[in-house]
């Protein structure tokens, strides 16, 4: 047997063993995770914790933001709830002004207008420092919540050992394209296999940004570290959800997953934006895996297998594919082992998901395998060699976006100071005119990021 064949066989064999053990354990713990929620009807209204919902927004489409805020306003939570919508220096103020106006007289809603784009993380922190609720729910501006999300996440937070909890994510635009359908299935698997298994040990490794609730007393301990994350001496702007989750676990809090708290979020409908998103996520995962390694000795051994499987598995798969292609190019032998193993594991995973979800469409998730091998794996390899890069890899806003049409994603700039300067009249003119410059819920003053929690 040639050296290439030996290397390929060793790599795919190791990948097979690792993948099979990892996925089998994941399935076992996901199925057995049945953490009960505290019945909210048994809780006296006066004892319900207060909840602050924080929605950072940058150049969002007005209809998308309106749907997000409407879903928050319709929550069936009986306790005190306040909503902080943070406009992170959007360029389409005039288009967003009617959305702000629609909630201007709802005393639960507060609008914070930042004078310039400082990034999602600092926008969240500005609102956290302005608010005072017992619990903080972070919601992305392109996400809509089921009516019971706040109530169900709050029920999980009654355990004082729980520092964070996330809901189940689905794609709100699932029917838009073949890619959105695949991503929706990818989200189901990530939530109901990976997160559900991790939740069996109270250690969900990433409470996803579109819908995650945090305990304020825990945030008090972690906010400075969260705000000032660096990687090799450079500010780290993305991956805020994973980083905050790791900080929660490091502080000794549990992190949970609530499958019945459904949040629908907009997902990329084209390969370009999808791969840029995967690149950001891969860099974030690699960076925070270094932090997670310190946690593993204190967590269940399955979580060690989980971290190893997520990071070493793709490397072994890529190595196997490369050596098989090299063998094919240099010899007449056709290497069948690697494609046979990949096809078998894909079939098993998709069939199992179809049974668990009771949805035959999961058989079609097999189409994600070539995308993962030929597109996502190279992106992850590139991410590993460019970890210093914190670019969001997205374009600036177009003229169509300024008039309220769909926009591209943004690249947040680093906040140069801890204190946001006074809001200039020119930035918030459209909103101020509609609200007669007297609505108390619109915060457009100096030092909105100052103060303690």
Tab-separated table of C-alpha atoms in Angstrom:
chain	number	residue	atom	x	y	z
A	1	UNK	CA	0.000	0.000	0.000
A	2	UNK	CA	1.348	3.428	-0.932
A	3	UNK	CA	2.130	6.091	1.633
A	4	UNK	CA	-0.780	8.217	0.382
A	5	UNK	CA	-3.196	5.307	0.666
A	6	UNK	CA	-1.951	4.551	4.176
A	7	UNK	CA	-2.370	8.174	5.249
A	8	UNK	CA	-5.829	8.376	3.702
A	9	UNK	CA	-6.953	5.136	5.348
A	10	UNK	CA	-5.646	6.247	8.735
A	11	UNK	CA	-7.330	9.644	8.446
A	12	UNK	CA	-10.726	8.345	7.333
A	13	UNK	CA	-10.618	5.546	9.907
A	14	UNK	CA	-9.894	8.039	12.678
A	15	UNK	CA	-12.614	10.324	11.364
A	16	UNK	CA	-15.091	7.444	11.240
A	17	UNK	CA	-14.390	6.370	14.821
A	18	UNK	CA	-14.489	9.940	16.123
A	19	UNK	CA	-17.612	10.878	14.176
A	20	UNK	CA	-19.483	7.704	15.067
A	21	UNK	CA	-18.709	7.952	18.779
A	22	UNK	CA	-19.396	11.691	18.876
A	23	UNK	CA	-22.705	11.503	16.987
A	24	UNK	CA	-23.884	8.431	18.882
A	25	UNK	CA	-23.224	10.077	22.234
A	26	UNK	CA	-24.782	13.299	20.989
A	27	UNK	CA	-27.937	11.486	19.945
A	28	UNK	CA	-28.134	9.611	23.246
A	29	UNK	CA	-27.856	12.722	25.393
A	30	UNK	CA	-30.095	14.788	23.101
A	31	UNK	CA	-32.897	12.229	23.362
A	32	UNK	CA	-32.539	11.888	27.136
A	33	UNK	CA	-32.463	15.655	27.779
A	34	UNK	CA	-35.827	16.381	29.347
A	35	UNK	CA	-35.110	19.290	31.691
A	36	UNK	CA	-38.535	20.377	33.023
A	37	UNK	CA	-39.693	23.974	33.103
A	38	UNK	CA	-41.158	25.469	36.245
A	39	UNK	CA	-44.944	25.869	35.714
A	40	UNK	CA	-45.462	29.635	35.388
A	41	UNK	CA	-49.104	29.369	36.466
A	42	UNK	CA	-47.894	28.326	39.927
A	43	UNK	CA	-45.849	31.518	40.322
A	44	UNK	CA	-47.434	34.525	42.004
A	45	UNK	CA	-47.365	37.536	39.674
A	46	UNK	CA	-45.413	39.669	42.169
A	47	UNK	CA	-42.594	37.114	42.227
A	48	UNK	CA	-42.012	37.072	38.470
A	49	UNK	CA	-38.592	38.454	37.544
A	50	UNK	CA	-38.411	41.562	35.397
A	51	UNK	CA	-37.094	41.113	31.858
A	52	UNK	CA	-35.266	43.581	29.619
A	53	UNK	CA	-35.349	42.716	25.912
A	54	UNK	CA	-32.439	44.216	23.956
A	55	UNK	CA	-32.631	44.560	20.169
A	56	UNK	CA	-29.505	45.995	18.471
A	57	UNK	CA	-30.294	47.257	14.982
A	58	UNK	CA	-28.099	48.395	12.102
A	59	UNK	CA	-29.552	49.303	8.694
A	60	UNK	CA	-32.334	46.763	9.182
A	61	UNK	CA	-35.180	46.580	6.678
A	62	UNK	CA	-38.170	48.420	8.245
A	63	UNK	CA	-40.554	45.507	7.660
A	64	UNK	CA	-38.135	43.077	9.285
A	65	UNK	CA	-37.639	45.284	12.335
A	66	UNK	CA	-41.393	45.877	12.585
A	67	UNK	CA	-42.043	42.122	12.617
A	68	UNK	CA	-39.394	41.649	15.306
A	69	UNK	CA	-40.852	44.349	17.576
A	70	UNK	CA	-44.419	43.168	17.004
A	71	UNK	CA	-43.473	39.667	18.152
A	72	UNK	CA	-41.883	41.106	21.297
A	73	UNK	CA	-44.888	43.325	22.038
A	74	UNK	CA	-47.174	40.278	21.756
A	75	UNK	CA	-45.369	38.240	24.443
A	76	UNK	CA	-47.712	36.594	26.951
A	77	UNK	CA	-45.331	37.191	29.865
A	78	UNK	CA	-47.181	38.503	32.938
A	79	UNK	CA	-44.190	40.118	34.618
A	80	UNK	CA	-42.590	43.503	33.935
A	81	UNK	CA	-40.942	43.628	30.522
A	82	UNK	CA	-39.077	46.514	28.940
A	83	UNK	CA	-37.707	46.650	25.423
A	84	UNK	CA	-34.554	48.548	24.402
A	85	UNK	CA	-34.120	49.026	20.670
A	86	UNK	CA	-30.575	50.237	19.970
A	87	UNK	CA	-30.092	51.920	16.604
A	88	UNK	CA	-26.383	51.370	16.028
A	89	UNK	CA	-25.747	54.378	13.791
A	90	UNK	CA	-28.027	53.199	10.978
A	91	UNK	CA	-27.915	55.103	7.703
A	92	UNK	CA	-31.619	54.551	6.964
A	93	UNK	CA	-33.123	56.579	9.828
A	94	UNK	CA	-35.931	57.970	7.697
A	95	UNK	CA	-37.026	54.487	6.649
A	96	UNK	CA	-36.926	53.214	10.243
A	97	UNK	CA	-38.656	56.254	11.779
A	98	UNK	CA	-42.226	54.965	11.208
A	99	UNK	CA	-41.322	51.731	13.000
A	100	UNK	CA	-40.044	53.711	15.981
A	101	UNK	CA	-43.145	55.878	15.912
A	102	UNK	CA	-45.454	52.859	16.007
A	103	UNK	CA	-44.137	51.997	19.492
A	104	UNK	CA	-43.384	55.503	20.749
A	105	UNK	CA	-46.363	55.527	23.106
A	106	UNK	CA	-45.875	52.015	24.393
A	107	UNK	CA	-44.206	52.639	27.753
A	108	UNK	CA	-42.409	49.305	27.528
A	109	UNK	CA	-40.358	50.447	24.533
A	110	UNK	CA	-37.227	52.603	24.709
A	111	UNK	CA	-35.229	53.664	21.639
A	112	UNK	CA	-31.516	54.372	21.962
A	113	UNK	CA	-29.937	56.122	18.969
A	114	UNK	CA	-26.162	55.869	18.794
A	115	UNK	CA	-24.328	58.637	16.913
A	116	UNK	CA	-22.210	56.184	14.945
A	117	UNK	CA	-21.822	52.478	14.320
A	118	UNK	CA	-19.965	50.847	17.220
A	119	UNK	CA	-20.830	47.185	16.595
A	120	UNK	CA	-23.392	44.768	17.961
A	121	UNK	CA	-21.540	43.988	21.173
A	122	UNK	CA	-21.120	47.583	22.309
A	123	UNK	CA	-24.681	48.389	21.235
A	124	UNK	CA	-25.907	45.599	23.509
A	125	UNK	CA	-23.754	46.842	26.367
A	126	UNK	CA	-25.127	50.399	26.042
A	127	UNK	CA	-28.646	49.045	26.558
A	128	UNK	CA	-27.599	46.696	29.360
A	129	UNK	CA	-26.157	49.639	31.269
A	130	UNK	CA	-29.323	51.668	30.739
A	131	UNK	CA	-31.628	48.858	31.877
A	132	UNK	CA	-32.221	47.258	35.275
A	133	UNK	CA	-34.284	44.070	34.825
A	134	UNK	CA	-33.462	40.827	36.607
A	135	UNK	CA	-33.041	39.063	33.269
A	136	UNK	CA	-31.726	40.261	29.905
A	137	UNK	CA	-32.974	38.778	26.630
A	138	UNK	CA	-30.848	39.501	23.558
A	139	UNK	CA	-32.806	39.392	20.302
A	140	UNK	CA	-31.481	40.053	16.799
A	141	UNK	CA	-33.417	42.637	14.795
A	142	UNK	CA	-34.171	40.086	12.034
A	143	UNK	CA	-35.703	37.598	14.478
A	144	UNK	CA	-39.342	37.051	15.442
A	145	UNK	CA	-40.332	35.298	18.649
A	146	UNK	CA	-43.186	32.928	19.377
A	147	UNK	CA	-45.591	34.483	21.896
A	148	UNK	CA	-44.366	32.296	24.776
A	149	UNK	CA	-40.594	32.674	24.362
A	150	UNK	CA	-40.035	35.139	27.236
A	151	UNK	CA	-42.245	33.104	29.561
A	152	UNK	CA	-40.526	29.798	28.768
A	153	UNK	CA	-36.976	31.110	28.963
A	154	UNK	CA	-37.802	32.877	32.232
A	155	UNK	CA	-39.114	29.614	33.669
A	156	UNK	CA	-35.740	27.969	33.026
A	157	UNK	CA	-33.956	30.872	34.745
A	158	UNK	CA	-35.685	30.225	38.097
A	159	UNK	CA	-32.765	27.969	38.940
A	160	UNK	CA	-30.171	30.423	40.348
A	161	UNK	CA	-27.379	28.223	38.996
A	162	UNK	CA	-28.478	28.970	35.409
A	163	UNK	CA	-26.720	31.994	33.939
A	164	UNK	CA	-28.031	31.775	30.369
A	165	UNK	CA	-30.630	29.965	28.278
A	166	UNK	CA	-31.337	29.900	24.554
A	167	UNK	CA	-34.388	28.980	22.504
A	168	UNK	CA	-34.718	26.889	19.362
A	169	UNK	CA	-33.864	28.655	16.105
A	170	UNK	CA	-35.671	28.121	12.815
A	171	UNK	CA	-35.324	29.911	9.464
A	172	UNK	CA	-38.139	32.406	8.951
A	173	UNK	CA	-37.396	32.457	5.205
A	174	UNK	CA	-37.124	28.680	4.864
A	175	UNK	CA	-39.200	28.534	1.681
A	176	UNK	CA	-37.140	31.185	-0.100
A	177	UNK	CA	-34.543	28.926	-1.749
A	178	UNK	CA	-32.918	25.502	-1.664
A	179	UNK	CA	-30.161	26.951	0.516
A	180	UNK	CA	-32.536	28.363	3.146
A	181	UNK	CA	-34.221	24.967	3.360
A	182	UNK	CA	-30.856	23.310	4.029
A	183	UNK	CA	-29.930	25.946	6.614
A	184	UNK	CA	-33.251	25.461	8.390
A	185	UNK	CA	-32.482	21.743	8.713
A	186	UNK	CA	-28.931	22.592	9.793
A	187	UNK	CA	-30.366	24.791	12.561
A	188	UNK	CA	-32.703	22.005	13.692
A	189	UNK	CA	-29.800	19.581	13.969
A	190	UNK	CA	-27.590	22.127	15.744
A	191	UNK	CA	-30.323	22.890	18.285
A	192	UNK	CA	-31.989	19.526	18.824
A	193	UNK	CA	-28.877	17.389	18.685
A	194	UNK	CA	-25.827	19.443	19.623
A	195	UNK	CA	-27.366	21.976	22.046
A	196	UNK	CA	-29.827	19.479	23.487
A	197	UNK	CA	-27.006	17.037	24.244
A	198	UNK	CA	-24.862	19.750	25.836
A	199	UNK	CA	-27.844	20.886	27.922
A	200	UNK	CA	-27.938	17.447	29.540
A	201	UNK	CA	-24.851	18.612	31.420
A	202	UNK	CA	-25.888	22.254	31.845
A	203	UNK	CA	-23.162	23.414	29.492
A	204	UNK	CA	-24.520	24.639	26.161
A	205	UNK	CA	-21.305	25.888	24.575
A	206	UNK	CA	-22.941	28.688	22.559
A	207	UNK	CA	-26.240	30.364	23.447
A	208	UNK	CA	-27.011	31.689	19.985
A	209	UNK	CA	-27.315	35.443	19.491
A	210	UNK	CA	-30.781	35.644	17.858
A	211	UNK	CA	-32.511	34.573	21.078
A	212	UNK	CA	-30.623	34.146	24.362
A	213	UNK	CA	-31.519	35.135	27.929
A	214	UNK	CA	-28.980	36.040	30.631
A	215	UNK	CA	-29.087	36.621	34.371
A	216	UNK	CA	-28.189	40.236	35.133
A	217	UNK	CA	-26.291	39.355	38.317
A	218	UNK	CA	-24.066	37.112	36.195
A	219	UNK	CA	-23.642	39.803	33.533
A	220	UNK	CA	-22.408	42.181	36.225
A	221	UNK	CA	-19.453	39.895	36.814
A	222	UNK	CA	-18.628	39.426	33.137
A	223	UNK	CA	-19.505	42.624	31.299
A	224	UNK	CA	-16.014	44.131	31.314
A	225	UNK	CA	-14.471	40.916	29.961
A	226	UNK	CA	-17.258	40.644	27.403
A	227	UNK	CA	-16.728	44.201	26.199
A	228	UNK	CA	-12.960	44.008	25.917
A	229	UNK	CA	-12.326	40.709	24.171
A	230	UNK	CA	-9.005	40.599	22.352
A	231	UNK	CA	-7.302	37.984	20.234
A	232	UNK	CA	-3.543	38.307	19.865
A	233	UNK	CA	-3.745	41.915	20.946
A	234	UNK	CA	-6.505	42.877	18.495
A	235	UNK	CA	-10.169	43.621	19.332
A	236	UNK	CA	-12.450	40.680	18.606
A	237	UNK	CA	-15.768	42.065	17.354
A	238	UNK	CA	-17.786	39.047	16.211
A	239	UNK	CA	-18.793	35.797	17.914
A	240	UNK	CA	-20.209	37.700	20.867
A	241	UNK	CA	-22.738	34.978	21.686
A	242	UNK	CA	-20.185	32.169	21.929
A	243	UNK	CA	-17.737	34.304	23.904
A	244	UNK	CA	-20.343	35.401	26.456
A	245	UNK	CA	-21.491	31.794	26.864
A	246	UNK	CA	-17.929	30.617	27.547
A	247	UNK	CA	-17.517	33.422	30.095
A	248	UNK	CA	-20.719	32.266	31.817
A	249	UNK	CA	-19.406	28.713	32.063
A	250	UNK	CA	-16.030	29.914	33.317
A	251	UNK	CA	-17.818	31.840	36.079
A	252	UNK	CA	-19.501	28.629	37.201
A	253	UNK	CA	-23.010	29.182	35.806
A	254	UNK	CA	-25.046	26.630	33.890
A	255	UNK	CA	-26.183	27.358	30.337
A	256	UNK	CA	-29.383	25.744	29.066
A	257	UNK	CA	-31.420	25.043	25.941
A	258	UNK	CA	-35.228	25.331	25.800
A	259	UNK	CA	-36.503	23.531	22.701
A	260	UNK	CA	-40.068	24.832	23.058
A	261	UNK	CA	-39.019	28.518	22.955
A	262	UNK	CA	-39.112	29.068	19.180
A	263	UNK	CA	-37.377	31.988	17.469
A	264	UNK	CA	-37.475	32.453	13.683
A	265	UNK	CA	-34.522	34.271	12.170
A	266	UNK	CA	-33.585	35.330	8.639
A	267	UNK	CA	-30.832	33.167	7.111
A	268	UNK	CA	-28.666	33.737	4.002
A	269	UNK	CA	-30.382	32.782	0.749
A	270	UNK	CA	-27.237	32.801	-1.398
A	271	UNK	CA	-23.936	30.938	-1.121
A	272	UNK	CA	-21.759	34.071	-0.918
A	273	UNK	CA	-23.325	35.515	2.267
A	274	UNK	CA	-23.652	32.011	3.714
A	275	UNK	CA	-19.935	31.268	3.300
A	276	UNK	CA	-18.967	34.676	4.728
A	277	UNK	CA	-21.146	33.897	7.732
A	278	UNK	CA	-19.488	30.488	8.061
A	279	UNK	CA	-16.065	32.144	7.957
A	280	UNK	CA	-16.960	34.486	10.839
A	281	UNK	CA	-18.423	31.618	12.837
A	282	UNK	CA	-15.389	29.410	12.214
A	283	UNK	CA	-12.985	32.104	13.399
A	284	UNK	CA	-15.130	32.668	16.484
A	285	UNK	CA	-15.272	28.931	17.217
A	286	UNK	CA	-11.511	28.482	16.901
A	287	UNK	CA	-10.805	31.519	19.076
A	288	UNK	CA	-13.157	30.564	21.879
A	289	UNK	CA	-12.203	26.891	21.753
A	290	UNK	CA	-8.927	28.003	23.329
A	291	UNK	CA	-10.958	29.376	26.253
A	292	UNK	CA	-13.194	26.303	26.349
A	293	UNK	CA	-10.202	23.963	26.701
A	294	UNK	CA	-9.609	25.321	30.192
A	295	UNK	CA	-13.166	24.388	31.132
A	296	UNK	CA	-13.114	20.799	29.916
A	297	UNK	CA	-11.412	19.231	32.976
A	298	UNK	CA	-14.295	20.571	35.088
A	299	UNK	CA	-17.075	19.378	32.747
A	300	UNK	CA	-18.466	16.011	31.718
A	301	UNK	CA	-16.239	13.884	29.472
A	302	UNK	CA	-18.868	14.023	26.705
A	303	UNK	CA	-18.238	17.760	26.372
A	304	UNK	CA	-14.547	17.028	25.786
A	305	UNK	CA	-15.580	14.631	23.023
A	306	UNK	CA	-17.913	17.327	21.690
A	307	UNK	CA	-15.155	19.946	21.447
A	308	UNK	CA	-12.678	17.476	19.959
A	309	UNK	CA	-15.242	16.214	17.469
A	310	UNK	CA	-16.191	19.682	16.262
A	311	UNK	CA	-12.598	20.820	15.798
A	312	UNK	CA	-10.589	17.689	14.958
A	313	UNK	CA	-13.260	15.916	12.896
A	314	UNK	CA	-13.231	18.395	9.965
A	315	UNK	CA	-9.423	18.330	9.965
A	316	UNK	CA	-9.348	14.522	9.652
A	317	UNK	CA	-12.003	14.608	6.943
A	318	UNK	CA	-10.092	17.240	4.966
A	319	UNK	CA	-6.842	15.291	5.325
A	320	UNK	CA	-8.509	12.136	4.076
A	321	UNK	CA	-9.999	13.867	1.036
A	322	UNK	CA	-6.706	15.551	0.134
A	323	UNK	CA	-4.712	12.319	0.321
A	324	UNK	CA	-7.359	10.424	-1.665
A	325	UNK	CA	-7.312	13.067	-4.412
A	326	UNK	CA	-3.518	12.945	-4.449
A	327	UNK	CA	-3.593	9.143	-4.743
A	328	UNK	CA	-6.108	9.364	-7.588
A	329	UNK	CA	-3.892	11.867	-9.416
A	330	UNK	CA	-0.673	9.851	-9.005
A	331	UNK	CA	-1.915	6.276	-9.459
A	332	UNK	CA	-4.479	4.340	-11.444
A	333	UNK	CA	-6.235	3.145	-8.311
A	334	UNK	CA	-9.671	4.545	-7.528
A	335	UNK	CA	-9.954	5.188	-3.748
A	336	UNK	CA	-13.470	4.216	-2.696
A	337	UNK	CA	-13.066	4.107	1.072
A	338	UNK	CA	-13.484	7.797	1.821
A	339	UNK	CA	-16.572	8.433	-0.356
A	340	UNK	CA	-18.141	5.205	0.928
A	341	UNK	CA	-17.647	6.232	4.553
A	342	UNK	CA	-18.926	9.763	3.930
A	343	UNK	CA	-21.995	8.474	2.090
A	344	UNK	CA	-22.749	5.950	4.847
A	345	UNK	CA	-22.440	8.464	7.679
A	346	UNK	CA	-24.543	10.970	5.740
A	347	UNK	CA	-27.282	8.420	5.144
A	348	UNK	CA	-27.348	7.382	8.803
A	349	UNK	CA	-27.459	10.950	10.069
A	350	UNK	CA	-30.162	12.124	7.657
A	351	UNK	CA	-32.316	9.041	8.238
A	352	UNK	CA	-32.040	9.408	12.006
A	353	UNK	CA	-32.933	13.105	11.824
A	354	UNK	CA	-35.944	12.335	9.623
A	355	UNK	CA	-37.201	9.834	12.203
A	356	UNK	CA	-36.579	12.105	15.185
A	357	UNK	CA	-38.086	15.180	13.533
A	358	UNK	CA	-40.846	13.085	11.939
A	359	UNK	CA	-40.152	14.931	8.718
A	360	UNK	CA	-39.040	13.179	5.538
A	361	UNK	CA	-37.476	16.375	4.194
A	362	UNK	CA	-34.419	15.699	6.363
A	363	UNK	CA	-33.399	13.029	3.869
A	364	UNK	CA	-32.683	15.965	1.561
A	365	UNK	CA	-30.101	17.267	4.030
A	366	UNK	CA	-27.711	14.888	2.274
A	367	UNK	CA	-27.300	17.713	-0.266
A	368	UNK	CA	-25.480	19.664	2.431
A	369	UNK	CA	-22.628	17.129	2.443
A	370	UNK	CA	-20.996	18.248	-0.857
A	371	UNK	CA	-21.433	21.880	0.219
A	372	UNK	CA	-19.710	21.073	3.496
A	373	UNK	CA	-16.857	19.170	1.839
A	374	UNK	CA	-16.088	21.417	-1.110
A	375	UNK	CA	-17.042	24.839	0.270
A	376	UNK	CA	-17.372	24.956	4.065
A	377	UNK	CA	-14.288	22.865	4.829
A	378	UNK	CA	-11.978	25.113	2.743
A	379	UNK	CA	-13.553	28.136	4.439
A	380	UNK	CA	-12.801	26.628	7.860
A	381	UNK	CA	-9.227	25.923	6.802
A	382	UNK	CA	-8.874	29.529	5.663
A	383	UNK	CA	-10.373	30.697	8.973
A	384	UNK	CA	-7.784	28.710	10.919
A	385	UNK	CA	-4.943	30.481	9.114
A	386	UNK	CA	-6.530	33.957	9.372
A	387	UNK	CA	-7.670	34.033	12.993
A	388	UNK	CA	-6.258	37.536	13.451
A	389	UNK	CA	-8.747	38.939	10.932
A	390	UNK	CA	-11.885	40.423	12.546
A	391	UNK	CA	-13.409	41.713	9.309
A	392	UNK	CA	-17.144	41.001	8.949
A	393	UNK	CA	-16.535	40.504	5.198
A	394	UNK	CA	-19.641	42.359	4.130
A	395	UNK	CA	-20.376	45.317	1.969
A	396	UNK	CA	-21.467	48.795	2.873
A	397	UNK	CA	-25.060	49.843	2.573
A	398	UNK	CA	-26.533	50.486	-0.858
A	399	UNK	CA	-28.796	53.333	-1.941
A	400	UNK	CA	-31.661	50.865	-2.142
A	401	UNK	CA	-31.157	50.059	1.528
A	402	UNK	CA	-31.367	53.695	2.482
A	403	UNK	CA	-34.844	53.847	0.990
A	404	UNK	CA	-35.991	50.791	2.914
A	405	UNK	CA	-35.177	47.995	0.456
A	406	UNK	CA	-33.255	44.875	1.520
A	407	UNK	CA	-29.732	45.648	2.600
A	408	UNK	CA	-26.435	43.854	2.959
A	409	UNK	CA	-24.815	43.026	6.261
A	410	UNK	CA	-22.440	45.436	7.951
A	411	UNK	CA	-18.985	45.529	9.332
A	412	UNK	CA	-19.068	47.124	12.789
A	413	UNK	CA	-16.262	49.487	13.594
A	414	UNK	CA	-14.499	49.272	16.908
A	415	UNK	CA	-15.762	51.719	19.501
A	416	UNK	CA	-12.869	54.159	20.036
A	417	UNK	CA	-14.006	55.151	23.518
A	418	UNK	CA	-15.967	53.681	26.404
A	419	UNK	CA	-18.315	56.652	26.392
A	420	UNK	CA	-20.543	57.417	23.426
A	421	UNK	CA	-20.490	61.175	22.715
A	422	UNK	CA	-23.563	63.393	22.507
A	423	UNK	CA	-26.032	62.556	19.750
A	424	UNK	CA	-25.804	65.188	17.049
A	425	UNK	CA	-29.154	66.591	15.811
A	426	UNK	CA	-28.390	65.649	12.195
A	427	UNK	CA	-28.165	61.949	12.986
A	428	UNK	CA	-31.564	61.586	14.671
A	429	UNK	CA	-33.526	64.298	12.854
A	430	UNK	CA	-36.016	61.971	11.149
A	431	UNK	CA	-36.916	60.150	14.346
A	432	UNK	CA	-36.935	63.285	16.494
A	433	UNK	CA	-39.398	65.053	14.204
A	434	UNK	CA	-41.811	62.147	14.235
A	435	UNK	CA	-41.638	61.867	18.017
A	436	UNK	CA	-41.875	65.637	18.492
A	437	UNK	CA	-38.525	65.525	20.291
A	438	UNK	CA	-40.335	64.848	23.552
A	439	UNK	CA	-40.853	61.091	23.740
A	440	UNK	CA	-39.010	59.835	26.860
A	441	UNK	CA	-38.381	56.410	25.316
A	442	UNK	CA	-35.973	57.849	22.720
A	443	UNK	CA	-32.499	58.118	24.194
A	444	UNK	CA	-30.309	60.418	22.125
A	445	UNK	CA	-28.208	62.162	24.693
A	446	UNK	CA	-24.652	62.120	25.952
A	447	UNK	CA	-22.883	59.350	27.831
A	448	UNK	CA	-25.435	56.624	27.139
A	449	UNK	CA	-22.774	54.006	27.693
A	450	UNK	CA	-21.659	55.371	31.026
A	451	UNK	CA	-22.529	53.997	34.400
A	452	UNK	CA	-22.568	50.681	36.156
A	453	UNK	CA	-25.060	47.905	35.900
